[in-house]
mmCIF file of C-alpha atoms in Angstrom:
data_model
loop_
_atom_site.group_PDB
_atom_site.id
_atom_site.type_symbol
_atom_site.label_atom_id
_atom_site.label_comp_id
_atom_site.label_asym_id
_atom_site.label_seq_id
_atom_site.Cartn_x
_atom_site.Cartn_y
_atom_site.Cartn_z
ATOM 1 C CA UNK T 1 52.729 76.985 96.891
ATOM 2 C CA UNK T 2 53.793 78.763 94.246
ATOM 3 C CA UNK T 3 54.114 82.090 95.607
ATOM 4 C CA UNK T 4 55.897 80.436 98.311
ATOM 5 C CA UNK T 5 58.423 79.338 95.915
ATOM 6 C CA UNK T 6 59.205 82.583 94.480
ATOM 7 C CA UNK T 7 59.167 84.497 97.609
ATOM 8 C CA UNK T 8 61.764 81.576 99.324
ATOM 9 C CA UNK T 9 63.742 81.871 95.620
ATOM 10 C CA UNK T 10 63.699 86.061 95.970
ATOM 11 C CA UNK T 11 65.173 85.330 100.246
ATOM 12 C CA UNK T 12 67.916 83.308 98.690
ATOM 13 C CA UNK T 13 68.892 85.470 96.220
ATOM 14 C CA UNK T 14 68.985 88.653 98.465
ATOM 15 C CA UNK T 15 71.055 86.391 100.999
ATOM 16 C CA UNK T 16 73.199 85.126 98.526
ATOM 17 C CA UNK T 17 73.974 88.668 97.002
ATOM 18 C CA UNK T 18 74.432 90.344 100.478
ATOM 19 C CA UNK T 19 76.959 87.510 101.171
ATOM 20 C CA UNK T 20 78.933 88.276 98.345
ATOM 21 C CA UNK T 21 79.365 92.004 99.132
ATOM 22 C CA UNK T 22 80.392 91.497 102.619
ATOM 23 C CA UNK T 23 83.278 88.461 101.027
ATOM 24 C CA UNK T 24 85.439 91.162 99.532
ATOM 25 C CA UNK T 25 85.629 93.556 102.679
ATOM 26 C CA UNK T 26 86.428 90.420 104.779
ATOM 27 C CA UNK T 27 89.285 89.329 102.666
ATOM 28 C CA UNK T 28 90.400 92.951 102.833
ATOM 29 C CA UNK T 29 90.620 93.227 106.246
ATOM 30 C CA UNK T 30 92.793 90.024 106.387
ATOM 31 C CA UNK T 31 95.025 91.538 103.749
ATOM 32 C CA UNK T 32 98.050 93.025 105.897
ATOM 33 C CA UNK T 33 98.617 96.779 104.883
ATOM 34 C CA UNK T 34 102.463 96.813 103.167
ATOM 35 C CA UNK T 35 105.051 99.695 102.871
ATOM 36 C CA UNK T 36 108.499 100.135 100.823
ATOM 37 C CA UNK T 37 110.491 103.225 101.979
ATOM 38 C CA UNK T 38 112.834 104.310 99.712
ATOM 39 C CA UNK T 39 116.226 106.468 101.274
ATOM 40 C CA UNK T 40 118.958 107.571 99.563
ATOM 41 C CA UNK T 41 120.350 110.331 101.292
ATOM 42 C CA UNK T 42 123.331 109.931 103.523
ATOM 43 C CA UNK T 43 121.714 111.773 106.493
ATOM 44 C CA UNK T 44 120.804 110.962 109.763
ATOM 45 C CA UNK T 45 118.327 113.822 110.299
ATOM 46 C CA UNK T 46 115.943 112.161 107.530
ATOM 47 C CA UNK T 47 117.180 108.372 108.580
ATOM 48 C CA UNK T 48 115.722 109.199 111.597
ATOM 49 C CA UNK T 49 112.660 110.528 110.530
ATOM 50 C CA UNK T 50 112.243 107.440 108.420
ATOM 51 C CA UNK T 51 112.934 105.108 111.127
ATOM 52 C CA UNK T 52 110.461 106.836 113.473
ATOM 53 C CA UNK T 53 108.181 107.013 110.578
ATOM 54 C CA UNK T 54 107.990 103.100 110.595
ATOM 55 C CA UNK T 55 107.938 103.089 113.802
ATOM 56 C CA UNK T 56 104.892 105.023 114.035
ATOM 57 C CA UNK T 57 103.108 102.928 111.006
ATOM 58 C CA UNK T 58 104.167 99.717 113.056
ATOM 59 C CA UNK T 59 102.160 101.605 116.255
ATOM 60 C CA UNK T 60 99.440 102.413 114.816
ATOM 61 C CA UNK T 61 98.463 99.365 112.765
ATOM 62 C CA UNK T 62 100.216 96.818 114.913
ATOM 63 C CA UNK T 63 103.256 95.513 113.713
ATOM 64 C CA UNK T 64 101.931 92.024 112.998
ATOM 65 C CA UNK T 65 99.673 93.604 110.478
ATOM 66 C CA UNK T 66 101.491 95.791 108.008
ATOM 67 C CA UNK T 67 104.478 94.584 106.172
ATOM 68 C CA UNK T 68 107.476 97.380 105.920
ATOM 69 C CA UNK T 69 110.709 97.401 103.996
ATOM 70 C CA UNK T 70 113.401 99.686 103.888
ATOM 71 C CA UNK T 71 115.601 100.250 100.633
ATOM 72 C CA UNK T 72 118.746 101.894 100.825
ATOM 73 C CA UNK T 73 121.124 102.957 97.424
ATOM 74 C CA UNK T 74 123.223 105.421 96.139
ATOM 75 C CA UNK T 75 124.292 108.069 98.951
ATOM 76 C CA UNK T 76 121.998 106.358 101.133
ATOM 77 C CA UNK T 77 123.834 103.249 101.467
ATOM 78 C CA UNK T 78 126.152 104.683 103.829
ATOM 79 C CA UNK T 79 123.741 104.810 106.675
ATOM 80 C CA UNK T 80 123.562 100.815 106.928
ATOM 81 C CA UNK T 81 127.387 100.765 107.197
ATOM 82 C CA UNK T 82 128.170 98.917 110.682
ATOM 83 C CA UNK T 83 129.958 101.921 112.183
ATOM 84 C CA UNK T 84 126.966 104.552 110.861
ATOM 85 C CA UNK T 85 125.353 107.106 113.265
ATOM 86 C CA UNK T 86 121.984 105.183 112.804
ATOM 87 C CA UNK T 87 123.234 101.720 113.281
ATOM 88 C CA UNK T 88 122.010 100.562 116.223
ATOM 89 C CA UNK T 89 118.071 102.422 114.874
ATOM 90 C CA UNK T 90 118.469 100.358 111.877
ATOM 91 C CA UNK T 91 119.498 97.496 113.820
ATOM 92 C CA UNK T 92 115.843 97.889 116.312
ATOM 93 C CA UNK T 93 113.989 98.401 113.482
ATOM 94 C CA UNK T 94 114.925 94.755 111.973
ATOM 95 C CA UNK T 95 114.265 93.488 115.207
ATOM 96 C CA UNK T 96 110.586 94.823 115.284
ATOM 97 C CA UNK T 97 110.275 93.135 111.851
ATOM 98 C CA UNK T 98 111.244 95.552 109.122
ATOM 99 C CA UNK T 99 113.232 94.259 106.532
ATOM 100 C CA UNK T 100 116.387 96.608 105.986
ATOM 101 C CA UNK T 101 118.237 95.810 102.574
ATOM 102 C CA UNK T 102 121.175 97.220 100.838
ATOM 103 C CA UNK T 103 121.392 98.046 97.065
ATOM 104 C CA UNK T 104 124.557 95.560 95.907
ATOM 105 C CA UNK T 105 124.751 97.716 93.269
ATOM 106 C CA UNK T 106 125.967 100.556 95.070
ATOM 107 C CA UNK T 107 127.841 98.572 97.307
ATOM 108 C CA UNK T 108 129.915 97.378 94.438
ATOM 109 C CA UNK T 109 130.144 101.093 93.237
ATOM 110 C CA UNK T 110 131.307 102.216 96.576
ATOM 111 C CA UNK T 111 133.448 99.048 96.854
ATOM 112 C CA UNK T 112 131.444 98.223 100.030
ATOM 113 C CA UNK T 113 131.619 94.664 101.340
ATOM 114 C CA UNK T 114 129.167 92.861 103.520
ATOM 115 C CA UNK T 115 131.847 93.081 106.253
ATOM 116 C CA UNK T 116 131.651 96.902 106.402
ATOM 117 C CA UNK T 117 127.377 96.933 106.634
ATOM 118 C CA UNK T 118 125.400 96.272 109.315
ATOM 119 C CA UNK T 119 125.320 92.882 110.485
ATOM 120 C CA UNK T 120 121.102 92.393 110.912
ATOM 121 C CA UNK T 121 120.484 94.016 107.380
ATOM 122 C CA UNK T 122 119.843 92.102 104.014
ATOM 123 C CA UNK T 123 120.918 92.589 100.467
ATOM 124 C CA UNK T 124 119.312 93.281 97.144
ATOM 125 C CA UNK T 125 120.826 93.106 93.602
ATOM 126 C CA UNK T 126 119.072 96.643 92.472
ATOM 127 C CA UNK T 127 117.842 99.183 95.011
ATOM 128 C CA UNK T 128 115.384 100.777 92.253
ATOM 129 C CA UNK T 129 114.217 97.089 91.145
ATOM 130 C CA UNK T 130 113.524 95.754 94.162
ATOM 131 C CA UNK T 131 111.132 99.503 94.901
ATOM 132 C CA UNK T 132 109.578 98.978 91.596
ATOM 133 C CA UNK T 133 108.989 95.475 92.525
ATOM 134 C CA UNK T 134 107.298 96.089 95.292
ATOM 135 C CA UNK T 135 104.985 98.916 93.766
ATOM 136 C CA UNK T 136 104.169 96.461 91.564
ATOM 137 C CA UNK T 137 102.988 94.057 94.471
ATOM 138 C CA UNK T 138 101.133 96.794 95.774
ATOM 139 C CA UNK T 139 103.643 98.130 98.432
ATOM 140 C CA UNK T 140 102.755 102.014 98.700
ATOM 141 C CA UNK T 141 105.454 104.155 98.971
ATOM 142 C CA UNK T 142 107.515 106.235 100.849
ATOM 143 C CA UNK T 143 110.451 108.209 100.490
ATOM 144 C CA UNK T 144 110.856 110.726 103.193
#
């Protein structure tokens, strides 16, 4: 009876300790994979390769399971103007779930109002903050 006991206890423990290895791989997988891209050049050659960039990360992973944002400042900011050579990109990428936003810093710099930007984007005091903000939530990064 006894050596029942301690082969029953020695089961459970193996069990138990199996069971918490295989926890922290499940909660990784539910974990969605996240992305801040950072672009502040004014031009369209590397916009585009950004945008197709996400694109491609939204592809492979499935868009549903990877979080992406886009940060624009300084020169950069130009490309989510309403009238820019990327709009309507920028525009499909916010549709597929991206979130686009504009540094208001640089706005205000470049006297930039939300009438001149693109109408689907979003806005961000600090272009650099809200990047280091997201590092710091574990965002990896990308600047093109």
């Amino acid at each position: 009876m006894k050596r029942m006991s301690t082969m029953m206890g020695a089961l459970l423990g193996g069990v138990m300790v199996l069971g918490m290895l295989a926890l922290p791989a499940t909660s990784l997988a539910a974990d969605k994979s996240k992305m801040v891209v950072q672009m502040s050049d004014n031009d369209p050659a590397k916009w585009n390769l950004a945008l197709n960039n996400i694109k491609n990360v939204q592809k492979d992973l499935g868009k549903d399971n990877v979080e992406l944002e886009l940060v624009a400042y300084g020169p950069g900011i130009g490309m989510l103007k309403a009238d820019s050579e990327v709009a309507n990109r920028v525009g499909e990428a916010v549709d597929s779930g991206v979130r686009v936003v504009a540094c208001e810093n640089t706005m205000r710099g470049q006297k930039l109002s939300k009438d001149d930007m693109n109408a689907k984007i979003a806005y961000v005091p600090s272009g650099v903050v809200e990047i280091l903000h997201r590092q710091q939530q574990g965002y990896a990064y990308l600047r093109p």
